[in-house]
């Protein structure tokens, strides 16, 4: 039986993904944000609404980038984000099959529930029998430890 992906492997994978997403979001925000911010440099105190709308747009863009990254990667043939690949875990449905884009999307947005009340939904991974967080239970998904992370670039079984 393939072991489930434990808490610390998943934390490490998330840290790696967060770094990747921060870099990508910063680059995209820098490209678009500079162009949007230039007209705002001379705004007075009464014109904060335009700045607020720009910030709202940037937060929305960040949410979309994060959602698409996780949903596309986890529903792809790889069944994992770059961080998950690096630590050797994959996401499946309860039958061990690849996620649909809809299920991966549901899993991503269910992470909002996992974040509530001191991230207990994430901490559940350390204590549940199948190492499921609240978002995994809601989306009917499992995370498996598939290989030693030292063989990161030996993905023949993934690309077969």
JSON list of C-alpha atoms in Angstrom, two decimals:
[
{"chain": "A", "resi": 1, "resn": "UNK", "atom": "CA", "xyz": [0.00, 0.00, 0.00]},
{"chain": "A", "resi": 2, "resn": "UNK", "atom": "CA", "xyz": [1.26, 3.48, -0.86]},
{"chain": "A", "resi": 3, "resn": "UNK", "atom": "CA", "xyz": [1.68, 5.64, 2.26]},
{"chain": "A", "resi": 4, "resn": "UNK", "atom": "CA", "xyz": [-0.32, 8.81, 2.68]},
{"chain": "A", "resi": 5, "resn": "UNK", "atom": "CA", "xyz": [1.41, 12.17, 2.42]},
{"chain": "A", "resi": 6, "resn": "UNK", "atom": "CA", "xyz": [2.03, 13.30, 5.98]},
{"chain": "A", "resi": 7, "resn": "UNK", "atom": "CA", "xyz": [1.73, 16.70, 7.58]},
{"chain": "A", "resi": 8, "resn": "UNK", "atom": "CA", "xyz": [5.36, 17.88, 7.33]},
{"chain": "A", "resi": 9, "resn": "UNK", "atom": "CA", "xyz": [5.78, 16.78, 3.69]},
{"chain": "A", "resi": 10, "resn": "UNK", "atom": "CA", "xyz": [2.69, 18.78, 2.85]},
{"chain": "A", "resi": 11, "resn": "UNK", "atom": "CA", "xyz": [3.88, 21.82, 4.81]},
{"chain": "A", "resi": 12, "resn": "UNK", "atom": "CA", "xyz": [7.20, 21.75, 2.94]},
{"chain": "A", "resi": 13, "resn": "UNK", "atom": "CA", "xyz": [5.37, 21.40, -0.39]},
{"chain": "A", "resi": 14, "resn": "UNK", "atom": "CA", "xyz": [3.18, 24.38, 0.47]},
{"chain": "A", "resi": 15, "resn": "UNK", "atom": "CA", "xyz": [6.18, 26.53, 1.41]},
{"chain": "A", "resi": 16, "resn": "UNK", "atom": "CA", "xyz": [7.81, 25.74, -1.95]},
{"chain": "A", "resi": 17, "resn": "UNK", "atom": "CA", "xyz": [4.58, 26.52, -3.81]},
{"chain": "A", "resi": 18, "resn": "UNK", "atom": "CA", "xyz": [4.13, 29.76, -1.86]},
{"chain": "A", "resi": 19, "resn": "UNK", "atom": "CA", "xyz": [7.62, 30.90, -2.87]},
{"chain": "A", "resi": 20, "resn": "UNK", "atom": "CA", "xyz": [6.91, 30.10, -6.54]},
{"chain": "A", "resi": 21, "resn": "UNK", "atom": "CA", "xyz": [3.54, 31.87, -6.43]},
{"chain": "A", "resi": 22, "resn": "UNK", "atom": "CA", "xyz": [4.97, 34.91, -4.65]},
{"chain": "A", "resi": 23, "resn": "UNK", "atom": "CA", "xyz": [7.63, 35.31, -7.32]},
{"chain": "A", "resi": 24, "resn": "UNK", "atom": "CA", "xyz": [5.10, 34.87, -10.14]},
{"chain": "A", "resi": 25, "resn": "UNK", "atom": "CA", "xyz": [2.57, 37.22, -8.55]},
{"chain": "A", "resi": 26, "resn": "UNK", "atom": "CA", "xyz": [5.27, 39.83, -7.87]},
{"chain": "A", "resi": 27, "resn": "UNK", "atom": "CA", "xyz": [6.43, 39.75, -11.48]},
{"chain": "A", "resi": 28, "resn": "UNK", "atom": "CA", "xyz": [2.89, 40.01, -12.84]},
{"chain": "A", "resi": 29, "resn": "UNK", "atom": "CA", "xyz": [1.98, 42.67, -10.27]},
{"chain": "A", "resi": 30, "resn": "UNK", "atom": "CA", "xyz": [5.13, 44.59, -11.12]},
{"chain": "A", "resi": 31, "resn": "UNK", "atom": "CA", "xyz": [4.38, 44.55, -14.82]},
{"chain": "A", "resi": 32, "resn": "UNK", "atom": "CA", "xyz": [0.75, 45.58, -14.49]},
{"chain": "A", "resi": 33, "resn": "UNK", "atom": "CA", "xyz": [0.94, 47.44, -11.18]},
{"chain": "A", "resi": 34, "resn": "UNK", "atom": "CA", "xyz": [3.53, 49.97, -12.29]},
{"chain": "A", "resi": 35, "resn": "UNK", "atom": "CA", "xyz": [1.41, 50.94, -15.27]},
{"chain": "A", "resi": 36, "resn": "UNK", "atom": "CA", "xyz": [-1.67, 51.24, -13.11]},
{"chain": "A", "resi": 37, "resn": "UNK", "atom": "CA", "xyz": [0.04, 53.06, -10.27]},
{"chain": "A", "resi": 38, "resn": "UNK", "atom": "CA", "xyz": [1.72, 55.81, -12.31]},
{"chain": "A", "resi": 39, "resn": "UNK", "atom": "CA", "xyz": [-1.49, 57.83, -12.77]},
{"chain": "A", "resi": 40, "resn": "UNK", "atom": "CA", "xyz": [-2.18, 57.51, -9.03]},
{"chain": "A", "resi": 41, "resn": "UNK", "atom": "CA", "xyz": [1.06, 59.13, -7.86]},
{"chain": "A", "resi": 42, "resn": "UNK", "atom": "CA", "xyz": [-0.46, 62.60, -7.78]},
{"chain": "A", "resi": 43, "resn": "UNK", "atom": "CA", "xyz": [-3.69, 61.65, -6.02]},
{"chain": "A", "resi": 44, "resn": "UNK", "atom": "CA", "xyz": [-4.88, 63.72, -3.12]},
{"chain": "A", "resi": 45, "resn": "UNK", "atom": "CA", "xyz": [-6.35, 62.40, 0.12]},
{"chain": "A", "resi": 46, "resn": "UNK", "atom": "CA", "xyz": [-9.88, 62.49, -1.27]},
{"chain": "A", "resi": 47, "resn": "UNK", "atom": "CA", "xyz": [-9.05, 60.19, -4.18]},
{"chain": "A", "resi": 48, "resn": "UNK", "atom": "CA", "xyz": [-8.32, 57.01, -2.23]},
{"chain": "A", "resi": 49, "resn": "UNK", "atom": "CA", "xyz": [-11.17, 55.15, -3.92]},
{"chain": "A", "resi": 50, "resn": "UNK", "atom": "CA", "xyz": [-9.13, 54.69, -7.09]},
{"chain": "A", "resi": 51, "resn": "UNK", "atom": "CA", "xyz": [-6.23, 53.28, -5.09]},
{"chain": "A", "resi": 52, "resn": "UNK", "atom": "CA", "xyz": [-8.60, 50.97, -3.21]},
{"chain": "A", "resi": 53, "resn": "UNK", "atom": "CA", "xyz": [-10.05, 49.66, -6.46]},
{"chain": "A", "resi": 54, "resn": "UNK", "atom": "CA", "xyz": [-6.55, 49.00, -7.80]},
{"chain": "A", "resi": 55, "resn": "UNK", "atom": "CA", "xyz": [-5.63, 47.06, -4.64]},
{"chain": "A", "resi": 56, "resn": "UNK", "atom": "CA", "xyz": [-8.88, 45.10, -4.84]},
{"chain": "A", "resi": 57, "resn": "UNK", "atom": "CA", "xyz": [-8.02, 44.18, -8.43]},
{"chain": "A", "resi": 58, "resn": "UNK", "atom": "CA", "xyz": [-4.53, 43.06, -7.46]},
{"chain": "A", "resi": 59, "resn": "UNK", "atom": "CA", "xyz": [-5.87, 40.87, -4.65]},
{"chain": "A", "resi": 60, "resn": "UNK", "atom": "CA", "xyz": [-8.41, 39.39, -7.05]},
{"chain": "A", "resi": 61, "resn": "UNK", "atom": "CA", "xyz": [-5.71, 38.69, -9.62]},
{"chain": "A", "resi": 62, "resn": "UNK", "atom": "CA", "xyz": [-3.58, 37.00, -6.96]},
{"chain": "A", "resi": 63, "resn": "UNK", "atom": "CA", "xyz": [-6.52, 34.78, -5.97]},
{"chain": "A", "resi": 64, "resn": "UNK", "atom": "CA", "xyz": [-7.11, 33.77, -9.59]},
{"chain": "A", "resi": 65, "resn": "UNK", "atom": "CA", "xyz": [-3.41, 33.03, -10.16]},
{"chain": "A", "resi": 66, "resn": "UNK", "atom": "CA", "xyz": [-3.26, 30.85, -7.03]},
{"chain": "A", "resi": 67, "resn": "UNK", "atom": "CA", "xyz": [-6.50, 29.03, -7.86]},
{"chain": "A", "resi": 68, "resn": "UNK", "atom": "CA", "xyz": [-5.44, 28.27, -11.43]},
{"chain": "A", "resi": 69, "resn": "UNK", "atom": "CA", "xyz": [-1.99, 27.13, -10.33]},
{"chain": "A", "resi": 70, "resn": "UNK", "atom": "CA", "xyz": [-3.32, 24.62, -7.80]},
{"chain": "A", "resi": 71, "resn": "UNK", "atom": "CA", "xyz": [-6.35, 23.47, -9.80]},
{"chain": "A", "resi": 72, "resn": "UNK", "atom": "CA", "xyz": [-4.53, 23.04, -13.12]},
{"chain": "A", "resi": 73, "resn": "UNK", "atom": "CA", "xyz": [-1.47, 21.34, -11.62]},
{"chain": "A", "resi": 74, "resn": "UNK", "atom": "CA", "xyz": [-3.41, 18.98, -9.33]},
{"chain": "A", "resi": 75, "resn": "UNK", "atom": "CA", "xyz": [-5.82, 17.97, -12.11]},
{"chain": "A", "resi": 76, "resn": "UNK", "atom": "CA", "xyz": [-3.00, 17.53, -14.64]},
{"chain": "A", "resi": 77, "resn": "UNK", "atom": "CA", "xyz": [-1.23, 14.30, -15.51]},
{"chain": "A", "resi": 78, "resn": "UNK", "atom": "CA", "xyz": [1.34, 15.22, -12.83]},
{"chain": "A", "resi": 79, "resn": "UNK", "atom": "CA", "xyz": [-1.38, 15.28, -10.12]},
{"chain": "A", "resi": 80, "resn": "UNK", "atom": "CA", "xyz": [0.79, 17.64, -8.11]},
{"chain": "A", "resi": 81, "resn": "UNK", "atom": "CA", "xyz": [2.06, 21.18, -7.89]},
{"chain": "A", "resi": 82, "resn": "UNK", "atom": "CA", "xyz": [5.78, 21.88, -8.26]},
{"chain": "A", "resi": 83, "resn": "UNK", "atom": "CA", "xyz": [6.14, 21.84, -4.46]},
{"chain": "A", "resi": 84, "resn": "UNK", "atom": "CA", "xyz": [4.34, 18.52, -4.17]},
{"chain": "A", "resi": 85, "resn": "UNK", "atom": "CA", "xyz": [6.51, 17.04, -6.94]},
{"chain": "A", "resi": 86, "resn": "UNK", "atom": "CA", "xyz": [9.62, 18.22, -5.10]},
{"chain": "A", "resi": 87, "resn": "UNK", "atom": "CA", "xyz": [8.65, 16.35, -1.93]},
{"chain": "A", "resi": 88, "resn": "UNK", "atom": "CA", "xyz": [7.16, 13.37, -3.75]},
{"chain": "A", "resi": 89, "resn": "UNK", "atom": "CA", "xyz": [3.43, 13.58, -3.05]},
{"chain": "A", "resi": 90, "resn": "UNK", "atom": "CA", "xyz": [0.45, 13.47, -5.40]},
{"chain": "A", "resi": 91, "resn": "UNK", "atom": "CA", "xyz": [-3.25, 14.29, -5.00]},
{"chain": "A", "resi": 92, "resn": "UNK", "atom": "CA", "xyz": [-5.91, 11.76, -6.04]},
{"chain": "A", "resi": 93, "resn": "UNK", "atom": "CA", "xyz": [-9.60, 11.21, -5.60]},
{"chain": "A", "resi": 94, "resn": "UNK", "atom": "CA", "xyz": [-10.75, 8.51, -3.16]},
{"chain": "A", "resi": 95, "resn": "UNK", "atom": "CA", "xyz": [-10.30, 5.81, -5.84]},
{"chain": "A", "resi": 96, "resn": "UNK", "atom": "CA", "xyz": [-6.71, 6.84, -6.45]},
{"chain": "A", "resi": 97, "resn": "UNK", "atom": "CA", "xyz": [-7.51, 8.46, -9.79]},
{"chain": "A", "resi": 98, "resn": "UNK", "atom": "CA", "xyz": [-6.56, 11.85, -11.17]},
{"chain": "A", "resi": 99, "resn": "UNK", "atom": "CA", "xyz": [-8.68, 14.79, -10.02]},
{"chain": "A", "resi": 100, "resn": "UNK", "atom": "CA", "xyz": [-11.01, 16.55, -12.39]},
{"chain": "A", "resi": 101, "resn": "UNK", "atom": "CA", "xyz": [-10.52, 20.29, -12.72]},
{"chain": "A", "resi": 102, "resn": "UNK", "atom": "CA", "xyz": [-13.83, 20.79, -10.88]},
{"chain": "A", "resi": 103, "resn": "UNK", "atom": "CA", "xyz": [-12.74, 18.62, -7.93]},
{"chain": "A", "resi": 104, "resn": "UNK", "atom": "CA", "xyz": [-9.34, 20.36, -7.80]},
{"chain": "A", "resi": 105, "resn": "UNK", "atom": "CA", "xyz": [-11.17, 23.70, -7.79]},
{"chain": "A", "resi": 106, "resn": "UNK", "atom": "CA", "xyz": [-13.42, 22.53, -4.96]},
{"chain": "A", "resi": 107, "resn": "UNK", "atom": "CA", "xyz": [-10.35, 21.37, -3.03]},
{"chain": "A", "resi": 108, "resn": "UNK", "atom": "CA", "xyz": [-8.67, 24.75, -3.49]},
{"chain": "A", "resi": 109, "resn": "UNK", "atom": "CA", "xyz": [-11.66, 26.75, -2.26]},
{"chain": "A", "resi": 110, "resn": "UNK", "atom": "CA", "xyz": [-12.31, 24.27, 0.59]},
{"chain": "A", "resi": 111, "resn": "UNK", "atom": "CA", "xyz": [-8.91, 25.34, 1.92]},
{"chain": "A", "resi": 112, "resn": "UNK", "atom": "CA", "xyz": [-10.68, 28.51, 3.07]},
{"chain": "A", "resi": 113, "resn": "UNK", "atom": "CA", "xyz": [-12.51, 26.29, 5.58]},
{"chain": "A", "resi": 114, "resn": "UNK", "atom": "CA", "xyz": [-9.23, 24.68, 6.60]},
{"chain": "A", "resi": 115, "resn": "UNK", "atom": "CA", "xyz": [-7.80, 28.14, 7.31]},
{"chain": "A", "resi": 116, "resn": "UNK", "atom": "CA", "xyz": [-10.59, 29.17, 9.66]},
{"chain": "A", "resi": 117, "resn": "UNK", "atom": "CA", "xyz": [-10.17, 28.81, 13.41]},
{"chain": "A", "resi": 118, "resn": "UNK", "atom": "CA", "xyz": [-6.38, 28.73, 13.70]},
{"chain": "A", "resi": 119, "resn": "UNK", "atom": "CA", "xyz": [-5.84, 26.49, 10.64]},
{"chain": "A", "resi": 120, "resn": "UNK", "atom": "CA", "xyz": [-7.27, 23.45, 12.44]},
{"chain": "A", "resi": 121, "resn": "UNK", "atom": "CA", "xyz": [-8.43, 22.09, 9.07]},
{"chain": "A", "resi": 122, "resn": "UNK", "atom": "CA", "xyz": [-4.78, 21.81, 8.02]},
{"chain": "A", "resi": 123, "resn": "UNK", "atom": "CA", "xyz": [-3.59, 20.47, 11.38]},
{"chain": "A", "resi": 124, "resn": "UNK", "atom": "CA", "xyz": [-6.12, 17.63, 11.01]},
{"chain": "A", "resi": 125, "resn": "UNK", "atom": "CA", "xyz": [-3.68, 16.07, 8.50]},
{"chain": "A", "resi": 126, "resn": "UNK", "atom": "CA", "xyz": [-1.41, 15.08, 11.39]},
{"chain": "A", "resi": 127, "resn": "UNK", "atom": "CA", "xyz": [-4.20, 13.28, 13.25]},
{"chain": "A", "resi": 128, "resn": "UNK", "atom": "CA", "xyz": [-6.56, 11.65, 10.74]},
{"chain": "A", "resi": 129, "resn": "UNK", "atom": "CA", "xyz": [-6.13, 8.04, 9.70]},
{"chain": "A", "resi": 130, "resn": "UNK", "atom": "CA", "xyz": [-5.73, 8.81, 5.99]},
{"chain": "A", "resi": 131, "resn": "UNK", "atom": "CA", "xyz": [-3.81, 12.07, 6.61]},
{"chain": "A", "resi": 132, "resn": "UNK", "atom": "CA", "xyz": [-6.69, 14.19, 5.30]},
{"chain": "A", "resi": 133, "resn": "UNK", "atom": "CA", "xyz": [-7.19, 17.85, 6.03]},
{"chain": "A", "resi": 134, "resn": "UNK", "atom": "CA", "xyz": [-10.67, 19.33, 6.17]},
{"chain": "A", "resi": 135, "resn": "UNK", "atom": "CA", "xyz": [-10.31, 20.44, 2.54]},
{"chain": "A", "resi": 136, "resn": "UNK", "atom": "CA", "xyz": [-9.44, 16.85, 1.53]},
{"chain": "A", "resi": 137, "resn": "UNK", "atom": "CA", "xyz": [-12.50, 15.49, 3.33]},
{"chain": "A", "resi": 138, "resn": "UNK", "atom": "CA", "xyz": [-14.78, 18.12, 1.76]},
{"chain": "A", "resi": 139, "resn": "UNK", "atom": "CA", "xyz": [-13.36, 17.48, -1.74]},
{"chain": "A", "resi": 140, "resn": "UNK", "atom": "CA", "xyz": [-13.07, 13.68, -1.30]},
{"chain": "A", "resi": 141, "resn": "UNK", "atom": "CA", "xyz": [-9.34, 13.65, -2.03]},
{"chain": "A", "resi": 142, "resn": "UNK", "atom": "CA", "xyz": [-6.25, 11.87, -0.72]},
{"chain": "A", "resi": 143, "resn": "UNK", "atom": "CA", "xyz": [-2.58, 12.81, -0.80]},
{"chain": "A", "resi": 144, "resn": "UNK", "atom": "CA", "xyz": [-0.10, 9.97, -1.29]},
{"chain": "A", "resi": 145, "resn": "UNK", "atom": "CA", "xyz": [3.65, 9.86, -0.74]},
{"chain": "A", "resi": 146, "resn": "UNK", "atom": "CA", "xyz": [4.80, 8.36, -4.02]},
{"chain": "A", "resi": 147, "resn": "UNK", "atom": "CA", "xyz": [8.56, 8.40, -3.97]},
{"chain": "A", "resi": 148, "resn": "UNK", "atom": "CA", "xyz": [11.71, 9.65, -2.33]},
{"chain": "A", "resi": 149, "resn": "UNK", "atom": "CA", "xyz": [12.04, 13.40, -3.07]},
{"chain": "A", "resi": 150, "resn": "UNK", "atom": "CA", "xyz": [15.71, 12.88, -3.94]},
{"chain": "A", "resi": 151, "resn": "UNK", "atom": "CA", "xyz": [14.56, 11.44, -7.28]},
{"chain": "A", "resi": 152, "resn": "UNK", "atom": "CA", "xyz": [12.73, 14.65, -8.21]},
{"chain": "A", "resi": 153, "resn": "UNK", "atom": "CA", "xyz": [13.91, 14.62, -11.80]},
{"chain": "A", "resi": 154, "resn": "UNK", "atom": "CA", "xyz": [13.20, 10.92, -12.35]},
{"chain": "A", "resi": 155, "resn": "UNK", "atom": "CA", "xyz": [9.52, 11.29, -13.25]},
{"chain": "A", "resi": 156, "resn": "UNK", "atom": "CA", "xyz": [9.24, 8.50, -15.79]},
{"chain": "A", "resi": 157, "resn": "UNK", "atom": "CA", "xyz": [6.25, 6.99, -13.98]},
{"chain": "A", "resi": 158, "resn": "UNK", "atom": "CA", "xyz": [4.44, 10.36, -14.04]},
{"chain": "A", "resi": 159, "resn": "UNK", "atom": "CA", "xyz": [4.97, 10.97, -17.74]},
{"chain": "A", "resi": 160, "resn": "UNK", "atom": "CA", "xyz": [4.23, 7.40, -18.85]}
]
